[in-house]
PDB file of C-alpha atoms in Angstrom:
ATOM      1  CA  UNK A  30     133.570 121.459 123.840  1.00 48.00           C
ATOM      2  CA  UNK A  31     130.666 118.939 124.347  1.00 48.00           C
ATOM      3  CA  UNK A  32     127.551 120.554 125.651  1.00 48.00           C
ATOM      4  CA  UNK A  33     126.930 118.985 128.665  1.00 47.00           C
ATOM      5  CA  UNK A  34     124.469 120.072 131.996  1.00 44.00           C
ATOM      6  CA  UNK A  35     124.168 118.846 135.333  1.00 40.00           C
ATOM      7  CA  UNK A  36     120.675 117.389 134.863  1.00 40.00           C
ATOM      8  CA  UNK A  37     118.736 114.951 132.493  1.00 39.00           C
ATOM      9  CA  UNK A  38     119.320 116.701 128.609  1.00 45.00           C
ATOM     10  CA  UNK A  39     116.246 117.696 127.027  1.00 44.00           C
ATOM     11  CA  UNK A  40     115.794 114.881 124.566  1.00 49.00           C
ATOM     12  CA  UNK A  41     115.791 112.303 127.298  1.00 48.00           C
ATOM     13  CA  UNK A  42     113.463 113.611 130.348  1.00 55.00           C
ATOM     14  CA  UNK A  43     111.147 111.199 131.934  1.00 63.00           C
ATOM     15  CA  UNK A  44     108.243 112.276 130.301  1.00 61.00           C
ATOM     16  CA  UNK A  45     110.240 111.185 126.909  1.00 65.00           C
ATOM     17  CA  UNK A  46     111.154 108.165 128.400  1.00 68.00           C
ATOM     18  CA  UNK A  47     107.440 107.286 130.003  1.00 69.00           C
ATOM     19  CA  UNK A  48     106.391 108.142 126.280  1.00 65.00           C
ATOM     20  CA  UNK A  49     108.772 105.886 124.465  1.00 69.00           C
ATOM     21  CA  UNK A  50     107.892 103.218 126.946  1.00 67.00           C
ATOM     22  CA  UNK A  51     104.381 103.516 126.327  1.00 71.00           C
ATOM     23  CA  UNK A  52     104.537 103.370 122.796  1.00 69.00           C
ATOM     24  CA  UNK A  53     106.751  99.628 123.187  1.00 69.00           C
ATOM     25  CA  UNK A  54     104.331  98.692 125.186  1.00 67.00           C
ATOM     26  CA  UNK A  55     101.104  99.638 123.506  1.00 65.00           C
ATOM     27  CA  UNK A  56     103.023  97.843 119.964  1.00 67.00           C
ATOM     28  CA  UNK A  57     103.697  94.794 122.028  1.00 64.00           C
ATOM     29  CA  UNK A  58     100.019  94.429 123.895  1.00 64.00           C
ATOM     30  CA  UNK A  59      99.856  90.926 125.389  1.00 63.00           C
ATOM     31  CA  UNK A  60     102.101  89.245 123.337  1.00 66.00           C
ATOM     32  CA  UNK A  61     104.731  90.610 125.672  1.00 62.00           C
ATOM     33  CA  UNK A  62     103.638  88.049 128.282  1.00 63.00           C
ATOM     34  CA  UNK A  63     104.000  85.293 126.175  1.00 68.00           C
ATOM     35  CA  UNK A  64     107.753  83.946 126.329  1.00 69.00           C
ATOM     36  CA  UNK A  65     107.077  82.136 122.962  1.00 76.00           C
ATOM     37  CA  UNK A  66     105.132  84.938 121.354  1.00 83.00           C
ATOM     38  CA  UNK A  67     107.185  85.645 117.995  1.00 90.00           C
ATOM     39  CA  UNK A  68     108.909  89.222 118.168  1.00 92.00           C
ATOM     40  CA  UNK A  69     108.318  90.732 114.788  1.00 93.00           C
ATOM     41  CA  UNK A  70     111.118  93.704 112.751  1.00 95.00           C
ATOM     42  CA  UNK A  71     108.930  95.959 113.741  1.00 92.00           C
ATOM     43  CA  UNK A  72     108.412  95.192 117.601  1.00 91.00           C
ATOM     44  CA  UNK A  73     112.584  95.055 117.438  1.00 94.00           C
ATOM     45  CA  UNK A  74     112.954  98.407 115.797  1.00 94.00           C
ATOM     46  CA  UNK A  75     110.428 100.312 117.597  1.00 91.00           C
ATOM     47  CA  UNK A  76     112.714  99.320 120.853  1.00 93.00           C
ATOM     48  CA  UNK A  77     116.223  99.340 119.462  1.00 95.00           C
ATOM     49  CA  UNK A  78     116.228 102.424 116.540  1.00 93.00           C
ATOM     50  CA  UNK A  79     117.224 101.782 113.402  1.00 92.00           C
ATOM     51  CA  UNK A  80     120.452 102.460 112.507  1.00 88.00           C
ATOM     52  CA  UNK A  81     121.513 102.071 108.894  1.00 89.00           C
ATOM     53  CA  UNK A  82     121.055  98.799 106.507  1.00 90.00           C
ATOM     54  CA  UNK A  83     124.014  96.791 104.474  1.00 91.00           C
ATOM     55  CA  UNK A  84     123.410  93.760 102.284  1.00 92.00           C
ATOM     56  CA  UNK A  85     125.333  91.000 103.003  1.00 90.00           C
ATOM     57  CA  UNK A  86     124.343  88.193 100.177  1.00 94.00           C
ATOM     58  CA  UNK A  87     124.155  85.040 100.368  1.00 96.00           C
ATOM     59  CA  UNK A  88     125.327  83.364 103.241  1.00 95.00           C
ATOM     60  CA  UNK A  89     124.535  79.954 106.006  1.00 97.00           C
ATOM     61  CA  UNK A  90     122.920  80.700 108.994  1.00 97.00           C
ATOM     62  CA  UNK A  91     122.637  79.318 112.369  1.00 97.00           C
ATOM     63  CA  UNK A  92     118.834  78.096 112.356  1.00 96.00           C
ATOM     64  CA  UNK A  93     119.065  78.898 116.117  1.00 95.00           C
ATOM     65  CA  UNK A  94     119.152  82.261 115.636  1.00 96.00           C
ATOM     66  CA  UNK A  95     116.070  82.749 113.265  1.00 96.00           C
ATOM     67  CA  UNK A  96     113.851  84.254 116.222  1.00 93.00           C
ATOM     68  CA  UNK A  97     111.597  86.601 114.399  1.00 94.00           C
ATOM     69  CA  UNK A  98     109.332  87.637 111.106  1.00 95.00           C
ATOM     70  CA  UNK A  99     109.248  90.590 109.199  1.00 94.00           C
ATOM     71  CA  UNK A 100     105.396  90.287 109.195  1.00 82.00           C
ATOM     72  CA  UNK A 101     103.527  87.047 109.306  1.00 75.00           C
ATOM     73  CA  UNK A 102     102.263  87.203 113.098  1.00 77.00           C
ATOM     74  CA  UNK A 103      99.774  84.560 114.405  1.00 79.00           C
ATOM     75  CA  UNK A 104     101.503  81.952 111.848  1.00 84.00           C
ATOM     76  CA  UNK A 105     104.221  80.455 113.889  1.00 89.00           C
ATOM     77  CA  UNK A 106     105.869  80.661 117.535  1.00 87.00           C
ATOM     78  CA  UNK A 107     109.371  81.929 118.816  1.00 88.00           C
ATOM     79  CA  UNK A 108     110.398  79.017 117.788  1.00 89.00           C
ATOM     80  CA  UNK A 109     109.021  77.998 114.567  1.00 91.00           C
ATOM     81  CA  UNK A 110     105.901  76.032 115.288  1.00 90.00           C
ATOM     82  CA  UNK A 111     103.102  76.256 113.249  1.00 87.00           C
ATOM     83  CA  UNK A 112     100.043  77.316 115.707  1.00 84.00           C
ATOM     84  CA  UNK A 113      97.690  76.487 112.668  1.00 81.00           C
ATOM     85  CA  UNK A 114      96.199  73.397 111.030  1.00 78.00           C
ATOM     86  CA  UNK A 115      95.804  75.200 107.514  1.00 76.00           C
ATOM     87  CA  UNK A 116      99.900  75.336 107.671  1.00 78.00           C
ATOM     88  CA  UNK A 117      99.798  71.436 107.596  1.00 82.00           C
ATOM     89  CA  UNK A 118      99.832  70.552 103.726  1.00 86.00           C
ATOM     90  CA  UNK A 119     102.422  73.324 103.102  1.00 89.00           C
ATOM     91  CA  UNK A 120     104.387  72.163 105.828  1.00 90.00           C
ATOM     92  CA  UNK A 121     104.341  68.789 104.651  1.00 92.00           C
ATOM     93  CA  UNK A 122     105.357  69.412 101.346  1.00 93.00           C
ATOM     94  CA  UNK A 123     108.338  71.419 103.033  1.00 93.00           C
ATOM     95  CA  UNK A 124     109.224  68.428 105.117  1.00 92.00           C
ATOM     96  CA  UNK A 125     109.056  65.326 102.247  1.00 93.00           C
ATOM     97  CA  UNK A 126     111.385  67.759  99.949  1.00 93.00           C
ATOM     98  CA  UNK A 127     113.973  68.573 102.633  1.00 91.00           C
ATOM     99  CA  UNK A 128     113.747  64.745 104.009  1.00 89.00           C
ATOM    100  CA  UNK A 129     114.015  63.443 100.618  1.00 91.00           C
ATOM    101  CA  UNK A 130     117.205  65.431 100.040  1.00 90.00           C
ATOM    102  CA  UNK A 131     116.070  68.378  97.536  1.00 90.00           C
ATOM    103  CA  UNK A 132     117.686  71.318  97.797  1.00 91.00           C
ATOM    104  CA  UNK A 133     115.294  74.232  98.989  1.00 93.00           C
ATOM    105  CA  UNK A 134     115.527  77.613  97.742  1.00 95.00           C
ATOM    106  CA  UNK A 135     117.328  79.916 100.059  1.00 97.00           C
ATOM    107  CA  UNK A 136     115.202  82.112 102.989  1.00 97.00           C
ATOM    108  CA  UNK A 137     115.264  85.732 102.816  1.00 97.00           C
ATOM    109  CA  UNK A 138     116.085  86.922 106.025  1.00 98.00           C
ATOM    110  CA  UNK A 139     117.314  90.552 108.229  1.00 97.00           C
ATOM    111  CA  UNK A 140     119.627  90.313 110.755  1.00 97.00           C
ATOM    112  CA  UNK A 141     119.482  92.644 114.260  1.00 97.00           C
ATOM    113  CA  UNK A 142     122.658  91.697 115.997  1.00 96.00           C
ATOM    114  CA  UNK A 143     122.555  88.086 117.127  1.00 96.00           C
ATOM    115  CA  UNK A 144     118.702  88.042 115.678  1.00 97.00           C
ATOM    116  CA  UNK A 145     117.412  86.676 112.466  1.00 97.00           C
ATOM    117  CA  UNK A 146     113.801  88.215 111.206  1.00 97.00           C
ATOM    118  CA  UNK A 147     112.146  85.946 108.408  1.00 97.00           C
ATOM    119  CA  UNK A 148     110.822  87.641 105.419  1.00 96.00           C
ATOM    120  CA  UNK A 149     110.368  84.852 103.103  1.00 96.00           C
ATOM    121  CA  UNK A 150     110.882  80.881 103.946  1.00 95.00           C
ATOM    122  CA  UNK A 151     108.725  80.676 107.430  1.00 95.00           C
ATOM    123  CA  UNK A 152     108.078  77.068 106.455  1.00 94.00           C
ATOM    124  CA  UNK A 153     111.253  76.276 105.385  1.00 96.00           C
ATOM    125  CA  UNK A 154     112.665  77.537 108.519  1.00 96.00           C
ATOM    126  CA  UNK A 155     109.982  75.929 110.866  1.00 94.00           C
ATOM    127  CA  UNK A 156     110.895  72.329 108.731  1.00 95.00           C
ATOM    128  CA  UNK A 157     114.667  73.100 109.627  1.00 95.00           C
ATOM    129  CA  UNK A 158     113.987  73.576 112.992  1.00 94.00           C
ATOM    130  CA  UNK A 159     112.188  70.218 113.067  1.00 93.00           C
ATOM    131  CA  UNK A 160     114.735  68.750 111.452  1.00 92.00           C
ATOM    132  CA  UNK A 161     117.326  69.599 114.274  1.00 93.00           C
ATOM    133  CA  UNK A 162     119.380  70.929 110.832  1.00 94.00           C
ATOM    134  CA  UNK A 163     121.862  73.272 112.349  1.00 96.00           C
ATOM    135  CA  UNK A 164     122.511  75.650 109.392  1.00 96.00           C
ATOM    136  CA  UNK A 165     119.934  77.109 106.577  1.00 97.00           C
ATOM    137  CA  UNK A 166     120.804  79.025 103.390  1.00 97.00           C
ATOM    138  CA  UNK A 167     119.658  82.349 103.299  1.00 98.00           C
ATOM    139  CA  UNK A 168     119.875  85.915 101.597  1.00 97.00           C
ATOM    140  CA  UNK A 169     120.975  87.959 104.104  1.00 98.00           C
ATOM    141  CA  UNK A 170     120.384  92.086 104.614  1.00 97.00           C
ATOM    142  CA  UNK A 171     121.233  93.237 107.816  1.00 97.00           C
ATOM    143  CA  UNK A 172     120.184  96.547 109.807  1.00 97.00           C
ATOM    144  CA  UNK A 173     122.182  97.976 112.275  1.00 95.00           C
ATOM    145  CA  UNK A 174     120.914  99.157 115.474  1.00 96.00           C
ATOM    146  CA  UNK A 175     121.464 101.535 118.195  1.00 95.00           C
ATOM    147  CA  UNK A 176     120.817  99.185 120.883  1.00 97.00           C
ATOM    148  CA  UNK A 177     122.400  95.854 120.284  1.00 96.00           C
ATOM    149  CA  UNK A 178     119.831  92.510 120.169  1.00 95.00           C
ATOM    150  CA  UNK A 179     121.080  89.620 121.740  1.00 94.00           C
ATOM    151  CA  UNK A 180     120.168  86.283 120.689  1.00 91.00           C
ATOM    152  CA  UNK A 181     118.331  85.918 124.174  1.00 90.00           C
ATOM    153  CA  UNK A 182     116.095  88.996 123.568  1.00 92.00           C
ATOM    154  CA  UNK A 183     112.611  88.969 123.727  1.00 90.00           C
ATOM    155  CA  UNK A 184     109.609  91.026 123.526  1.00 89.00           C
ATOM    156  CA  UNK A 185     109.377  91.091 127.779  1.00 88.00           C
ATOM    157  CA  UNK A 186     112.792  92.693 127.303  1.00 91.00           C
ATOM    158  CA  UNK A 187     111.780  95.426 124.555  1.00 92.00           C
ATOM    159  CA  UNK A 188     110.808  98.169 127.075  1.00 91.00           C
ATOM    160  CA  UNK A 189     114.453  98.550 128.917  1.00 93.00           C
ATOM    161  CA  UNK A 190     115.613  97.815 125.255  1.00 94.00           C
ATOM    162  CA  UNK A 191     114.255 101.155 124.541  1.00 93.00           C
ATOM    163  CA  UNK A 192     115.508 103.228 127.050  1.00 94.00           C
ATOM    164  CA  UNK A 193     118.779 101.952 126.134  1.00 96.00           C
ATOM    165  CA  UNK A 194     118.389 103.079 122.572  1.00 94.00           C
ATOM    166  CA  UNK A 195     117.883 106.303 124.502  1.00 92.00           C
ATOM    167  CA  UNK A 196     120.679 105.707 127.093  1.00 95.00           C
ATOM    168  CA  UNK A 197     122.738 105.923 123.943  1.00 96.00           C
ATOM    169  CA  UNK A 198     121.554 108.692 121.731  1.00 92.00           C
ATOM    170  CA  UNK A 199     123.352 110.346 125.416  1.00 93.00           C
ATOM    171  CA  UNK A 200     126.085 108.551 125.727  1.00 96.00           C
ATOM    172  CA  UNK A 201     127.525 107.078 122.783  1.00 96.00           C
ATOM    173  CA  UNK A 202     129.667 104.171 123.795  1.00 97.00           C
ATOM    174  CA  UNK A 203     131.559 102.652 121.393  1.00 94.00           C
ATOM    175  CA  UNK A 204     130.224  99.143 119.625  1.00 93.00           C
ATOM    176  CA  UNK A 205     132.036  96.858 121.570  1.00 94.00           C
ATOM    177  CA  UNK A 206     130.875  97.496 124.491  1.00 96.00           C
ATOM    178  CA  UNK A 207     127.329  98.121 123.245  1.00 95.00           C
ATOM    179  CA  UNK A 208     127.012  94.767 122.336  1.00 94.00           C
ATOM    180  CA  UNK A 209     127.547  93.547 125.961  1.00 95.00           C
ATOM    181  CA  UNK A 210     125.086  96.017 127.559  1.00 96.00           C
ATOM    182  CA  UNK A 211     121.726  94.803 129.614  1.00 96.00           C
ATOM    183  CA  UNK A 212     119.836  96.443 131.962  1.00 96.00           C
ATOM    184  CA  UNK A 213     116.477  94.922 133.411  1.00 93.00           C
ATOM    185  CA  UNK A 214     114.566  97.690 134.239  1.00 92.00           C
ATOM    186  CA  UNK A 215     114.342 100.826 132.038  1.00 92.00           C
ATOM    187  CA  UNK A 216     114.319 103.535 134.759  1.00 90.00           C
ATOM    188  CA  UNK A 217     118.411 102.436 135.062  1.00 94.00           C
ATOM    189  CA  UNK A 218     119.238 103.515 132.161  1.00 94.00           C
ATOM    190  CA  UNK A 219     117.477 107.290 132.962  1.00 91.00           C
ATOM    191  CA  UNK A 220     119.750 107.130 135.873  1.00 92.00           C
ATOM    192  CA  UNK A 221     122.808 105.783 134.286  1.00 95.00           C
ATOM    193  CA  UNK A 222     122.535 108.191 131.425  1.00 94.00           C
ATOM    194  CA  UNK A 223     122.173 110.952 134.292  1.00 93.00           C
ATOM    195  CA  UNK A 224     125.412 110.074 136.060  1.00 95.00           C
ATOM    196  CA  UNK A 225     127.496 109.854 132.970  1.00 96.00           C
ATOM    197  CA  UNK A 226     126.328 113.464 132.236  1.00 94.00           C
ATOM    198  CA  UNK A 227     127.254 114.493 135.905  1.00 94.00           C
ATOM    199  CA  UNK A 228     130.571 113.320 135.897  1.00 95.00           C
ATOM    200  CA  UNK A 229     131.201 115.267 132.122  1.00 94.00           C
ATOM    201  CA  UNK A 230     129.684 118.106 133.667  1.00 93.00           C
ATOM    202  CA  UNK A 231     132.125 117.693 136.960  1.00 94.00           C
ATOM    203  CA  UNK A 232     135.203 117.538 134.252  1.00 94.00           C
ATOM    204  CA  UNK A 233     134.318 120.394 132.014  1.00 93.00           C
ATOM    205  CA  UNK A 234     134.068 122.734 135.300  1.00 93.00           C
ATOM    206  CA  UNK A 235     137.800 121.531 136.307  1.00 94.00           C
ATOM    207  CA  UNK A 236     138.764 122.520 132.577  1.00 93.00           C
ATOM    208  CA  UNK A 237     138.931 119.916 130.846  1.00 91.00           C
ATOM    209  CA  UNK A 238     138.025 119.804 126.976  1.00 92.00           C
ATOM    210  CA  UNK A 239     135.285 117.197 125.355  1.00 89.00           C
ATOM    211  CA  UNK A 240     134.971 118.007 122.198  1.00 88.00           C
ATOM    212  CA  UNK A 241     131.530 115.706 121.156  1.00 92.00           C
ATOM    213  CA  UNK A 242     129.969 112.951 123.122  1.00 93.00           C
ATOM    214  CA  UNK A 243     131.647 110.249 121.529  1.00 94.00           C
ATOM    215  CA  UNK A 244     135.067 111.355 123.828  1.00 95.00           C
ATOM    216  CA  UNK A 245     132.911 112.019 126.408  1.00 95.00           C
ATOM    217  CA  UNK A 246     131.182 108.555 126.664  1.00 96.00           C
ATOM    218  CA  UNK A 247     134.968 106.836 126.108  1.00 96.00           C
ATOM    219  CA  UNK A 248     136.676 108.717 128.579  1.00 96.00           C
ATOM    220  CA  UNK A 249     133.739 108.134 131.154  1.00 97.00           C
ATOM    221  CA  UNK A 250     133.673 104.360 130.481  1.00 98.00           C
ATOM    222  CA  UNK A 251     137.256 103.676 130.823  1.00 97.00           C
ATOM    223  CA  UNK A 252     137.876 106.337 133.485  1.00 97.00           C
ATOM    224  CA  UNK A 253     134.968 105.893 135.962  1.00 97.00           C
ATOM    225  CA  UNK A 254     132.439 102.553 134.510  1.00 97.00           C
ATOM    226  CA  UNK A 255     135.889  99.977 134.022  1.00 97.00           C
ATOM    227  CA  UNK A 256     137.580 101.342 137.525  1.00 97.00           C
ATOM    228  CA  UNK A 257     134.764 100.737 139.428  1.00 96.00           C
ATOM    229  CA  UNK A 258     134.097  97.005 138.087  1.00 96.00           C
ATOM    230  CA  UNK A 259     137.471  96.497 138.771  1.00 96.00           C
ATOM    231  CA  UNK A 260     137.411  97.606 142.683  1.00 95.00           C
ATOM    232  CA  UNK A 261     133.508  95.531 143.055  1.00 95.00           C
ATOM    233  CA  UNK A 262     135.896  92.573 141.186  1.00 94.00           C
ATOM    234  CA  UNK A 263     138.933  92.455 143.315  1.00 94.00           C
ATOM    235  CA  UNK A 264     136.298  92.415 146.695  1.00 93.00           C
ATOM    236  CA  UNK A 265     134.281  89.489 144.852  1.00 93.00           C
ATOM    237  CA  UNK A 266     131.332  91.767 144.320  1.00 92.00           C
ATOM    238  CA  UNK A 267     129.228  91.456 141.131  1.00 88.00           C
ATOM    239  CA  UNK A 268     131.366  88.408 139.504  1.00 90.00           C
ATOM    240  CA  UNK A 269     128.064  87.409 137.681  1.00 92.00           C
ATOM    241  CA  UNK A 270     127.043  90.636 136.391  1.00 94.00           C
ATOM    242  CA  UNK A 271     127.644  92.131 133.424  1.00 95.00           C
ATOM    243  CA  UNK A 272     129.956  95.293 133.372  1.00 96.00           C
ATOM    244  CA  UNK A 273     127.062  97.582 133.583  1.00 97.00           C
ATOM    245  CA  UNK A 274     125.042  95.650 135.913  1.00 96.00           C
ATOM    246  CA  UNK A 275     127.950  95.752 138.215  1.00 96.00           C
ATOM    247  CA  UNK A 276     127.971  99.743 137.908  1.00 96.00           C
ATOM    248  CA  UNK A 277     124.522 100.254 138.258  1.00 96.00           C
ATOM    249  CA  UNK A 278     124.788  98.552 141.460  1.00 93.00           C
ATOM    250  CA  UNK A 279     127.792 100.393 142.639  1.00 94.00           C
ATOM    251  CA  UNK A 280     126.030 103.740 141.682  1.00 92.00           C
ATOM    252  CA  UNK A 281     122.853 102.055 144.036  1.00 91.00           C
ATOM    253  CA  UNK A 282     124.716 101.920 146.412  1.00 89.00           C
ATOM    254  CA  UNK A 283     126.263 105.854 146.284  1.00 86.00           C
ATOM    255  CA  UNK A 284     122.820 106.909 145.666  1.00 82.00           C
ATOM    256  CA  UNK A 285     121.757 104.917 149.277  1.00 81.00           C
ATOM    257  CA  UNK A 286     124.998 106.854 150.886  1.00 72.00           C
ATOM    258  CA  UNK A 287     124.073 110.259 149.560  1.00 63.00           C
ATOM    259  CA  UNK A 288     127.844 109.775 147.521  1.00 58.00           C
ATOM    260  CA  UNK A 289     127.348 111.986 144.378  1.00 52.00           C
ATOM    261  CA  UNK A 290     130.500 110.817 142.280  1.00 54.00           C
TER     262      UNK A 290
END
């Protein structure tokens, strides 16, 4: 039977989650104000936890996508533009080969999610961009993560990134709904993560049997989250939201009513 209390579980207090946040934060200094600012593997990890790492060859990618380096801050923007006049003579060289037709070698590339981090080929990807080429070759290795990154992420969006990492070291939903989850403010996950608990907690009292927290997070999604988005729904509450957007705000609105379920 899953282990499960009424309050917060020890790995994830507040304190844990004020010192996770802190350490985004401190990673990310004032770059995180910066829309364009370049988000780097290591900002990304920090935020969403590392989660294993497959190779996946050689493959063409959408140039769209190619949001991030492995290292090479300072060189280029979010989107690929140099920010330096000593890139100039490279980048022209790039440009006259690709223009002229030649065949470039591929990039080297890591993929989070929806999120392409360059490790080698920051020019060639920066000429492709200018290009308006769609696709790029590249050698692909990609890293799964416990918190899924969306093509739209960026580094303003690391912090609550984190405490979702955390949400779901707690409450391990299953990957296809991870890939949909997004939460603006990281003290929502704290609380989301506490109500999923509560309601385990309510069901192991009655007698019920969860053996790990894999069947506990299932049975809670589809048995209280999806029920509840379907009621908001039906009344024309929430259409925008996202699933869990539209549950935070129904458990917002319990918490205003003193409702504990």
């Amino acid at each position: 039977m899953i282990p499960v209390t009424a309050g917060p579980a020890p790995d994830f207090t507040a304190p844990r989650l004020r010192s996770v946040l802190r350490r985004v934060r401190t990673s990310l200094g004032d770059r995180a104000d910066d829309p364009l600012s370049i988000m780097t593997l290591s900002d990304a990890l920090t935020a969403l936890g590392d989660n294993g790492v497959t190779d996946q060859g050689l493959c063409t990618i959408p140039v769209e996508q190619i949001v991030g380096t492995v290292g090479r801050t300072g060189e280029f923007d979010r989107q690929f533009r140099p920010l330096h006049a000593q890139s100039r003579d490279r980048w022209q060289r790039v440009a006259q080969a690709a223009a002229a037709g030649i065949e470039l070698p591929p990039v080297d590339v890591i993929l989070l999610g929806e999120m392409y981090f360059v490790r080698d080929g920051h020019h060639r990807v920066s000429v492709a961009r200018a290009l308006g080429r769609p696709t790029v070759a590249a050698r692909v290795q990609r890293i799964c993560t416990i918190a899924y990154a969306m093509g739209c992420l960026t580094l303003a969006n690391l912090p609550s990134k984190a405490a979702e990492r955390l949400f779901l070291e707690r409450v391990p939903l299953p990957d296809d709904i991870r890939t949909d989850l997004w939460l603006d403010e990281p003290a929502q996950w704290l609380r989301l993560a506490d109500a999923a608990e509560a309601w385990a907690f309510r069901n192991v009292l009655a007698g019920r049997e969860l053996r790990d927290r894999g069947e506990f997070a299932h049975a809670w999604w589809t048995e209280e989250v999806v029920p509840v988005i379907e009621r908001l729904r039906e009344a024309g509450e929430a259409v925008e939201l996202r699933d869990v957007q539209a549950y935070v705000t129904a458990l917002a609105r319990r918490d205003r009513i003193g409702d504990p379920r």
